[in-house]
Tab-separated table of C-alpha atoms in Angstrom:
chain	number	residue	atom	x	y	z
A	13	UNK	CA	0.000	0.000	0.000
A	14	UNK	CA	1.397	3.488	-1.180
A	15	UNK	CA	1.199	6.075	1.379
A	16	UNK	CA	0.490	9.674	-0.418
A	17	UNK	CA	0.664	12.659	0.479
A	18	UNK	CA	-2.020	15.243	0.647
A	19	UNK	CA	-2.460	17.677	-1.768
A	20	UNK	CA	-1.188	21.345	-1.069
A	21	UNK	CA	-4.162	23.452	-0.137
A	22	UNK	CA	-5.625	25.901	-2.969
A	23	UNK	CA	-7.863	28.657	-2.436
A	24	UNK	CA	-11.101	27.568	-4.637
A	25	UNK	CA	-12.752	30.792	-4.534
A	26	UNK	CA	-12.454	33.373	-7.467
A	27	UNK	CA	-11.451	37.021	-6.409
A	28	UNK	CA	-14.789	38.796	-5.753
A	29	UNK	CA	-15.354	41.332	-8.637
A	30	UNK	CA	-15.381	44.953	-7.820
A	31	UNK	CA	-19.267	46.191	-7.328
A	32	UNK	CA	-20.405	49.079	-9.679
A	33	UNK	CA	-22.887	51.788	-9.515
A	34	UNK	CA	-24.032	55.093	-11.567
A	35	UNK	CA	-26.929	56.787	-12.889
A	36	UNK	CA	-28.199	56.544	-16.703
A	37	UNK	CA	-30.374	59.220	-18.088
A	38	UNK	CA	-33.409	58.593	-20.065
A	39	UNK	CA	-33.662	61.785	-22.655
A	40	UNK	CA	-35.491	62.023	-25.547
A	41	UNK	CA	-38.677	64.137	-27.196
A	42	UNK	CA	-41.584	63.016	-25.988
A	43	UNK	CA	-43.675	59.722	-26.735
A	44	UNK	CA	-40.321	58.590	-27.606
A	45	UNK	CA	-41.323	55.256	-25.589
A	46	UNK	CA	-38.683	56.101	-22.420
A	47	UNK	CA	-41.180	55.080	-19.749
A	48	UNK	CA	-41.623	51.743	-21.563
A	49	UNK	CA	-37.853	51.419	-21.625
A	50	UNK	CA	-37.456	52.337	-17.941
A	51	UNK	CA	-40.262	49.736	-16.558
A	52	UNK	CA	-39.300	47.426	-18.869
A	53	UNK	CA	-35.183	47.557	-17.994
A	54	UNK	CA	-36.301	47.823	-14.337
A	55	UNK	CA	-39.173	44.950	-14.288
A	56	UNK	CA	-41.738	46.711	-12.786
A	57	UNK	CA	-43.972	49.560	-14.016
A	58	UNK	CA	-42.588	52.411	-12.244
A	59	UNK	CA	-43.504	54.955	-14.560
A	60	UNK	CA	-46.887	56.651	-16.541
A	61	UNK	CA	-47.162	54.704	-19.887
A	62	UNK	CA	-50.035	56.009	-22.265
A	63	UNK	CA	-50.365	56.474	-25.969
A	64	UNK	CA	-50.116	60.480	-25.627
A	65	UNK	CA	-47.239	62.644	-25.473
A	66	UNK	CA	-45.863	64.523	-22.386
A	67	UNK	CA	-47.400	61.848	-19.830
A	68	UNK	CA	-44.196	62.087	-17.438
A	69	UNK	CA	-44.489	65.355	-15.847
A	70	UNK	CA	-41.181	65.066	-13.127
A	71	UNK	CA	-37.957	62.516	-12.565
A	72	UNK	CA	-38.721	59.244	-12.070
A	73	UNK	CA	-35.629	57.172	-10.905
A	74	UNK	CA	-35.589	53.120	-11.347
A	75	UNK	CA	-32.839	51.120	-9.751
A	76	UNK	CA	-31.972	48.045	-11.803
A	77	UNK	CA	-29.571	45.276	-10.657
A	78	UNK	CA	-27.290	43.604	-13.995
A	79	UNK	CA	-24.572	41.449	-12.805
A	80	UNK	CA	-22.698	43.098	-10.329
A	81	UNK	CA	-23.486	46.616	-10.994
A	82	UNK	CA	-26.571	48.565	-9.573
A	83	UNK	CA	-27.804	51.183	-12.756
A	84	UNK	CA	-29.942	53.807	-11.610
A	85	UNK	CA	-31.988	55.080	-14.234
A	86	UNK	CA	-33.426	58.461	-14.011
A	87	UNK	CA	-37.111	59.027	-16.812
A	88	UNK	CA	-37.040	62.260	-17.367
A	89	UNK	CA	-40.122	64.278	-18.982
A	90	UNK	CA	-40.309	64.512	-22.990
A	91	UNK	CA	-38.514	67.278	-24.009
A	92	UNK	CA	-40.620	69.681	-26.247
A	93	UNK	CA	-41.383	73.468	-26.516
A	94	UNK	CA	-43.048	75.111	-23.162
A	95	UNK	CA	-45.921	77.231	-22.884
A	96	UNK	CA	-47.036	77.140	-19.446
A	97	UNK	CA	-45.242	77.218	-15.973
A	98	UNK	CA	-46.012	73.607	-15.868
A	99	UNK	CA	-44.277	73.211	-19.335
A	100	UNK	CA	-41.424	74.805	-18.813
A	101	UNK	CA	-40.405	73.192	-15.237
A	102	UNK	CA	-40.597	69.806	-17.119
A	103	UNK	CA	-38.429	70.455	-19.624
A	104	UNK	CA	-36.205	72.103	-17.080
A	105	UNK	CA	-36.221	69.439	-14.924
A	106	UNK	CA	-35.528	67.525	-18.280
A	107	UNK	CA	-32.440	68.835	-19.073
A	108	UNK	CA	-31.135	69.330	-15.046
A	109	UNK	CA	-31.318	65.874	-14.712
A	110	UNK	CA	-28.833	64.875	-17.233
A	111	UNK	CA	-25.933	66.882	-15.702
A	112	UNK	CA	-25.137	64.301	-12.804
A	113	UNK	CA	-25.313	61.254	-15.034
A	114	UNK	CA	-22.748	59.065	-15.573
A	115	UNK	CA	-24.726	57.944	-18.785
A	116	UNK	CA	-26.527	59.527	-21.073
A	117	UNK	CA	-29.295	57.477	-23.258
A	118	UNK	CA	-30.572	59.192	-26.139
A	119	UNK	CA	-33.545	57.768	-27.325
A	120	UNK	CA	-35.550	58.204	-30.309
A	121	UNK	CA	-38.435	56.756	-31.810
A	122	UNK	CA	-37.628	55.177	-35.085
A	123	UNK	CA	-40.669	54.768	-36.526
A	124	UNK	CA	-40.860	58.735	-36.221
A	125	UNK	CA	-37.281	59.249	-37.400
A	126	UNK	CA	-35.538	62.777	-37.126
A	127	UNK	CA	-38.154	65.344	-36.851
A	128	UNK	CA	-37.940	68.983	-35.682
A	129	UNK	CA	-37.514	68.181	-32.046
A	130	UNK	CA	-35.211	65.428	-31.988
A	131	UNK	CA	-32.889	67.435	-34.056
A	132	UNK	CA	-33.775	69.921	-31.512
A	133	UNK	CA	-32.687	67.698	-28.765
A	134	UNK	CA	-29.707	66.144	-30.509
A	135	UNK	CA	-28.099	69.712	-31.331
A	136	UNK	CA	-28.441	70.790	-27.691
A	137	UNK	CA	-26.874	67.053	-26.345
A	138	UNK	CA	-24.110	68.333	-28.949
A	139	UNK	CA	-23.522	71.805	-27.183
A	140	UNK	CA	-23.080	69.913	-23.600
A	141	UNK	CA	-20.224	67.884	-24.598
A	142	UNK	CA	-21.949	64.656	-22.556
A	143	UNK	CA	-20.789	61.130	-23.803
A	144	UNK	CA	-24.290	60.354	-25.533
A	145	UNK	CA	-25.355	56.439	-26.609
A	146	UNK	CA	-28.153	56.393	-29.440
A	147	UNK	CA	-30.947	54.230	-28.265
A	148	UNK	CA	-32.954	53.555	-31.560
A	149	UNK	CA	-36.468	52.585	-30.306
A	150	UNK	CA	-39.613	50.702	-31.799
A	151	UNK	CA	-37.074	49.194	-34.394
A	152	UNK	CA	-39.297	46.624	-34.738
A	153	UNK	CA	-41.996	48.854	-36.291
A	154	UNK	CA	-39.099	50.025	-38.679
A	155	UNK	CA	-37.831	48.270	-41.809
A	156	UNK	CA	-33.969	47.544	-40.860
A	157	UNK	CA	-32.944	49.633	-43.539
A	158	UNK	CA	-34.396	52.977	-42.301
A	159	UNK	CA	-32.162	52.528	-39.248
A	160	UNK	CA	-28.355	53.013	-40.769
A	161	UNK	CA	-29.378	56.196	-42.708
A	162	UNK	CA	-31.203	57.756	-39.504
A	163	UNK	CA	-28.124	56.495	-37.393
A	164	UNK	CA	-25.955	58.965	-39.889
A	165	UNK	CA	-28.217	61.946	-39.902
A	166	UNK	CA	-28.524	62.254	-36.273
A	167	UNK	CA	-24.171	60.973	-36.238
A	168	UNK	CA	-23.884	63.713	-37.992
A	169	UNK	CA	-25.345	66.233	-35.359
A	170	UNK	CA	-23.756	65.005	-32.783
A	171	UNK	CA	-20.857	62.254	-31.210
A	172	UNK	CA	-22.288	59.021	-30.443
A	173	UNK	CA	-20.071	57.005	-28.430
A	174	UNK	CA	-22.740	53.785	-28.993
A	175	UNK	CA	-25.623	52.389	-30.996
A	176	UNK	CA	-28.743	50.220	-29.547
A	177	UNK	CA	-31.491	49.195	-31.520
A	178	UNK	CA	-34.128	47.751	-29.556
A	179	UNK	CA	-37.822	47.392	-29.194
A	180	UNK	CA	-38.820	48.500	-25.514
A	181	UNK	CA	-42.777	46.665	-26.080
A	182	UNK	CA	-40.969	43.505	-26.537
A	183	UNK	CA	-37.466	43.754	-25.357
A	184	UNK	CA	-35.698	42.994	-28.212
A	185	UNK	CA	-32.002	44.595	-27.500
A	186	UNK	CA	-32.860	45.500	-24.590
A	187	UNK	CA	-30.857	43.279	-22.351
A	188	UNK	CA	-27.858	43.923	-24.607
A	189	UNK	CA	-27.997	47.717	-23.573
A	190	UNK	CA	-28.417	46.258	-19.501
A	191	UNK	CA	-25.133	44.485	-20.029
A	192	UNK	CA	-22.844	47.342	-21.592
A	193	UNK	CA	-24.532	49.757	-18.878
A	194	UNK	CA	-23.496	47.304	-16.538
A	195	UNK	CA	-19.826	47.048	-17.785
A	196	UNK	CA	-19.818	50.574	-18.131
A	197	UNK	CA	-20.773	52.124	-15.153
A	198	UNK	CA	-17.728	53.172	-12.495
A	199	UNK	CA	-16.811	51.104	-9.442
A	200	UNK	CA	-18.440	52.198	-6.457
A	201	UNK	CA	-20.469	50.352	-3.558
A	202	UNK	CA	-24.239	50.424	-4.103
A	203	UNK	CA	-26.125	53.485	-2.994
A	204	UNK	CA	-29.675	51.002	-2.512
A	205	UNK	CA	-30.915	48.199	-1.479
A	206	UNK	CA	-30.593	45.593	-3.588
A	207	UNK	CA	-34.232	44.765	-3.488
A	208	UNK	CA	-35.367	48.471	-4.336
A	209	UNK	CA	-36.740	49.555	-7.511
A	210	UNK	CA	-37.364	53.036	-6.988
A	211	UNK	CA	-36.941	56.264	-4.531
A	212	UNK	CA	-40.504	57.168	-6.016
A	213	UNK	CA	-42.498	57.540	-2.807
A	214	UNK	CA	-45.642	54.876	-2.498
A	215	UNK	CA	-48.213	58.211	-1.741
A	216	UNK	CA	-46.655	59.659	-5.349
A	217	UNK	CA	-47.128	56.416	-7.135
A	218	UNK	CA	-50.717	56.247	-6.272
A	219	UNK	CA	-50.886	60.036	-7.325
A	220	UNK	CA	-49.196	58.486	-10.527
A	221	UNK	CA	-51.228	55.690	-11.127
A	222	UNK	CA	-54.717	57.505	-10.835
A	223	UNK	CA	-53.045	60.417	-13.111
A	224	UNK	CA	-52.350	57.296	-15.795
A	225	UNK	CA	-55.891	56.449	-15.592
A	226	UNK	CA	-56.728	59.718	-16.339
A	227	UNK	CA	-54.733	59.735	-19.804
A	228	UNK	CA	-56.334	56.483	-20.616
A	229	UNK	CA	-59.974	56.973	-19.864
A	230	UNK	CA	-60.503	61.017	-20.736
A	231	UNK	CA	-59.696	62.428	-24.493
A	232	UNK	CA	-58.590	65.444	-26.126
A	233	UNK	CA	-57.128	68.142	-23.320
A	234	UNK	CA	-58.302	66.314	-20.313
A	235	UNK	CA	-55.380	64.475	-19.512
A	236	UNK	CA	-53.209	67.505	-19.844
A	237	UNK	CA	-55.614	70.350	-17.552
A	238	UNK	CA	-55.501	67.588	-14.742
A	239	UNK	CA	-53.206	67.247	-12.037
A	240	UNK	CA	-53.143	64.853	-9.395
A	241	UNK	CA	-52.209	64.571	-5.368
A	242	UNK	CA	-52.128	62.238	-3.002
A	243	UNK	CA	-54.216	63.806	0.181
A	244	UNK	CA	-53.591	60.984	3.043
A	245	UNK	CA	-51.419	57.997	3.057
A	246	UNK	CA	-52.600	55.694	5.770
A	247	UNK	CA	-51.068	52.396	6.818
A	248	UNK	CA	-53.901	50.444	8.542
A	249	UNK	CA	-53.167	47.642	11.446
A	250	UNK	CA	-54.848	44.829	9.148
A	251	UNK	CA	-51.732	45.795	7.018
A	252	UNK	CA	-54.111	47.532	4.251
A	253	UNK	CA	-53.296	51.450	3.143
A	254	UNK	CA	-56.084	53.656	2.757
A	255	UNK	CA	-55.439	56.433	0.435
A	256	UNK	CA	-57.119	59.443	-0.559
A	257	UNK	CA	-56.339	61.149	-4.149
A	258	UNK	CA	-57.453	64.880	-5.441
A	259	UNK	CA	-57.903	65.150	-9.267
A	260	UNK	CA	-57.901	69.091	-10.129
A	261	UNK	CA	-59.045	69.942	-13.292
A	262	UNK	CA	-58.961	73.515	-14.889
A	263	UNK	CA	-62.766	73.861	-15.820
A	264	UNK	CA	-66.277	72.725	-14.843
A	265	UNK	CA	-67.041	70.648	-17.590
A	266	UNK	CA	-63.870	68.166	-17.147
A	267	UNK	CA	-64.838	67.879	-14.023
A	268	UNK	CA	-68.293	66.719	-15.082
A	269	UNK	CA	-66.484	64.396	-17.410
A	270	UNK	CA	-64.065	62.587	-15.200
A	271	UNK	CA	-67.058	61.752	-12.814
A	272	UNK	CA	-68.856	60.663	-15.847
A	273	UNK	CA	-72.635	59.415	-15.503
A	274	UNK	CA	-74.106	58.338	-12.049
A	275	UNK	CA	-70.372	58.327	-10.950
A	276	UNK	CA	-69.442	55.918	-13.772
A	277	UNK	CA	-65.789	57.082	-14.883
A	278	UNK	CA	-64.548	57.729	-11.562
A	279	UNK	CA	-65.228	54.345	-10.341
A	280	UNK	CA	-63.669	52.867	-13.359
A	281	UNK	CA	-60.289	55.020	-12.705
A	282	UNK	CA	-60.190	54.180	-9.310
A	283	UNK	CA	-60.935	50.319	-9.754
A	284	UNK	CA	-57.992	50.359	-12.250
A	285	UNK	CA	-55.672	52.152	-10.275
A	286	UNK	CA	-56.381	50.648	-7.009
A	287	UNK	CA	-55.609	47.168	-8.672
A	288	UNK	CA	-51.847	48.712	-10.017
A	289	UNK	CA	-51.842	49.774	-6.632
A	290	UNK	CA	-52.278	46.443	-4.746
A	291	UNK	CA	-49.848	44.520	-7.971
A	292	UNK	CA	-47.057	46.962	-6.744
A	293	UNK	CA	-47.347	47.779	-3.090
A	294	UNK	CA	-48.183	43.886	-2.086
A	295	UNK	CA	-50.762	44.846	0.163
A	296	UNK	CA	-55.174	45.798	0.123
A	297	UNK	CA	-55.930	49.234	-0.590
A	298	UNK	CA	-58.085	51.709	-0.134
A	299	UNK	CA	-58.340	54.414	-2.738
A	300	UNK	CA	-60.894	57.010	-2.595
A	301	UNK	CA	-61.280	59.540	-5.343
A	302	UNK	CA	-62.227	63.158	-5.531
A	303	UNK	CA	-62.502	66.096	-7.995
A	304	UNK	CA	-62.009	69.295	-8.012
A	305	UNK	CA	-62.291	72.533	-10.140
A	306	UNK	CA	-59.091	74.473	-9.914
A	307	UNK	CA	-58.616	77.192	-12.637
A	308	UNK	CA	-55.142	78.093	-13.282
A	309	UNK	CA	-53.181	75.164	-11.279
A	310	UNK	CA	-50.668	74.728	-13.765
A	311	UNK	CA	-49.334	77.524	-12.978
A	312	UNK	CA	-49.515	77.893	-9.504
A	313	UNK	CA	-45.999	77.323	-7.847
A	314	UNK	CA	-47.403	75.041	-5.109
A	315	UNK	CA	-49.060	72.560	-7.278
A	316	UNK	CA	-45.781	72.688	-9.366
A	317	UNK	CA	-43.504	71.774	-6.124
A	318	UNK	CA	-46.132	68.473	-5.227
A	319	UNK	CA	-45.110	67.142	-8.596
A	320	UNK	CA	-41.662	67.612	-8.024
A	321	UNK	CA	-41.337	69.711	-10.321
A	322	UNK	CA	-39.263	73.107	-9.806
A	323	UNK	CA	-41.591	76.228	-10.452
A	324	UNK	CA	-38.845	78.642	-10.427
């Protein structure tokens, strides 16, 4: 019998790779599909989504985990041309909320292609001098061979450091752009839980949620003379949240339309909302609905400052 002798020790374990963390702007004209892209990159709706322009009124930040990097995505509203108050806070908040990113996504609808304000949009990105990627969405509403030539117009407005092509509806590309964020971002600790999705506060999603109803239930300028705020926020023992929303309107006869007959539209907002509400929060709720007439809120400062928005 052969005596042998034990093997030397080895350490098994592979070096821990660093952890990495930085924020990615969302910026693009709007309708351009970057809520879509947000709740779709961060798996959970965490942001308006609605056939009409201009639906995301203030920053909406969505923490996504890839690998070993935390990417904190920040939705910021459409930019376009302001008329009101409310208007031009958006687009200010728009374009203050690229400056701390450590990305920059440009997106544009392709179906669309290079109209008037995303040549708008792209000459400004060129004037800041930000490292910009080109995230080409709704490509797959686009023959492939519109892309290349609309990839060289808007190349030719402004430095593009990358290209994504990707459908945010389905995800098509999407999880290619997740893993170059991912690689991209710098090495840092994380700055949230790795379980959080959002810094979005639960009495401004419900606001949110009841606003999105709003856009998909009412027509024509409805969606966009309304406003509205979370009232009370109640946690109740049986581990339910009762929640009371204010929708202001700017005129008498929206408000007769968002109630609707006998009460009828209201209720349907509020069921649809309230059942958002319970998918994301994990927990009953209680969502009670009012309406008010308020003439001229959009450009009131304190209705401004409870979106988050700032009115100066």
């Amino acid at each position: 019998m052969t005596d042998h002798a034990p093997a030397p020790a080895t350490d098994s374990a592979a070096p821990a790779q660093p952890t990495r963390c930085g924020f990615v702007a969302l910026v693009g004209a709007p309708n351009a599909g970057k809520s879509t892209l947000l709740n779709r990159m961060v798996g959970a709706k965490l942001s308006i989504v609605s056939p009409k322009a201009q639906t995301t009124r203030f920053r909406t930040l969505g923490i996504a985990m890839c690998d070993n990097a935390q990417i904190i995505f920040v939705d910021l509203p459409g930019i376009f041309k302001p008329r009101r108050k409310l208007d031009r806070a958006m687009v200010s908040t728009a374009w203050g909320g690229m400056e701390d990113a450590d990305v920059t996504l440009f997106v544009v609808d392709a179906k669309r292609g290079l109209r008037d304000d995303v040549r708008e949009i792209a000459e400004r990105l060129a004037q800041s001098g930000r490292e910009v990627w080109l995230v080409l969405n709704k490509t797959d509403l686009v023959p492939r061979e519109q892309l290349l030539p609309l990839t060289r117009e808007l190349s030719d407005i402004l430095k593009i450091e990358k290209v994504f092509m990707v459908s945010a509806a389905s995800g098509e590309g999407v999880e290619d752009l997740m893993d170059r964020l991912a690689q991209t971002l710098p090495e840092g600790p994380y700055l949230y839980p790795e379980d959080e999705l959002t810094d979005l506060p639960d009495r401004l999603l419900a606001a949110e949620l009841v606003r999105e109803q709003v856009f998909l239930q009412t027509h024509e300028e409805i969606p966009y003379q309304a406003t509205v705020e979370t009232e009370s926020y109640k946690e109740r023992p049986d581990g339910s949240v009762r929640i009371e929303v204010t929708i202001y309107v700017s005129r008498a006869g929206h408000k007769a339309i968002l109630i609707g007959d006998k009460g009828s539209r209201i209720r349907e907002i509020g069921m649809r909302a309230r059942k958002q509400l319970e998918s994301i929060l994990g927990c009953p709720c209680h969502l009670f609905l009012n309406v008010k007439e308020r003439a001229g809120w959009d450009e009131e400062s304190a209705r401004l400052r409870a979106l988050g928005l700032d009115p100066a």
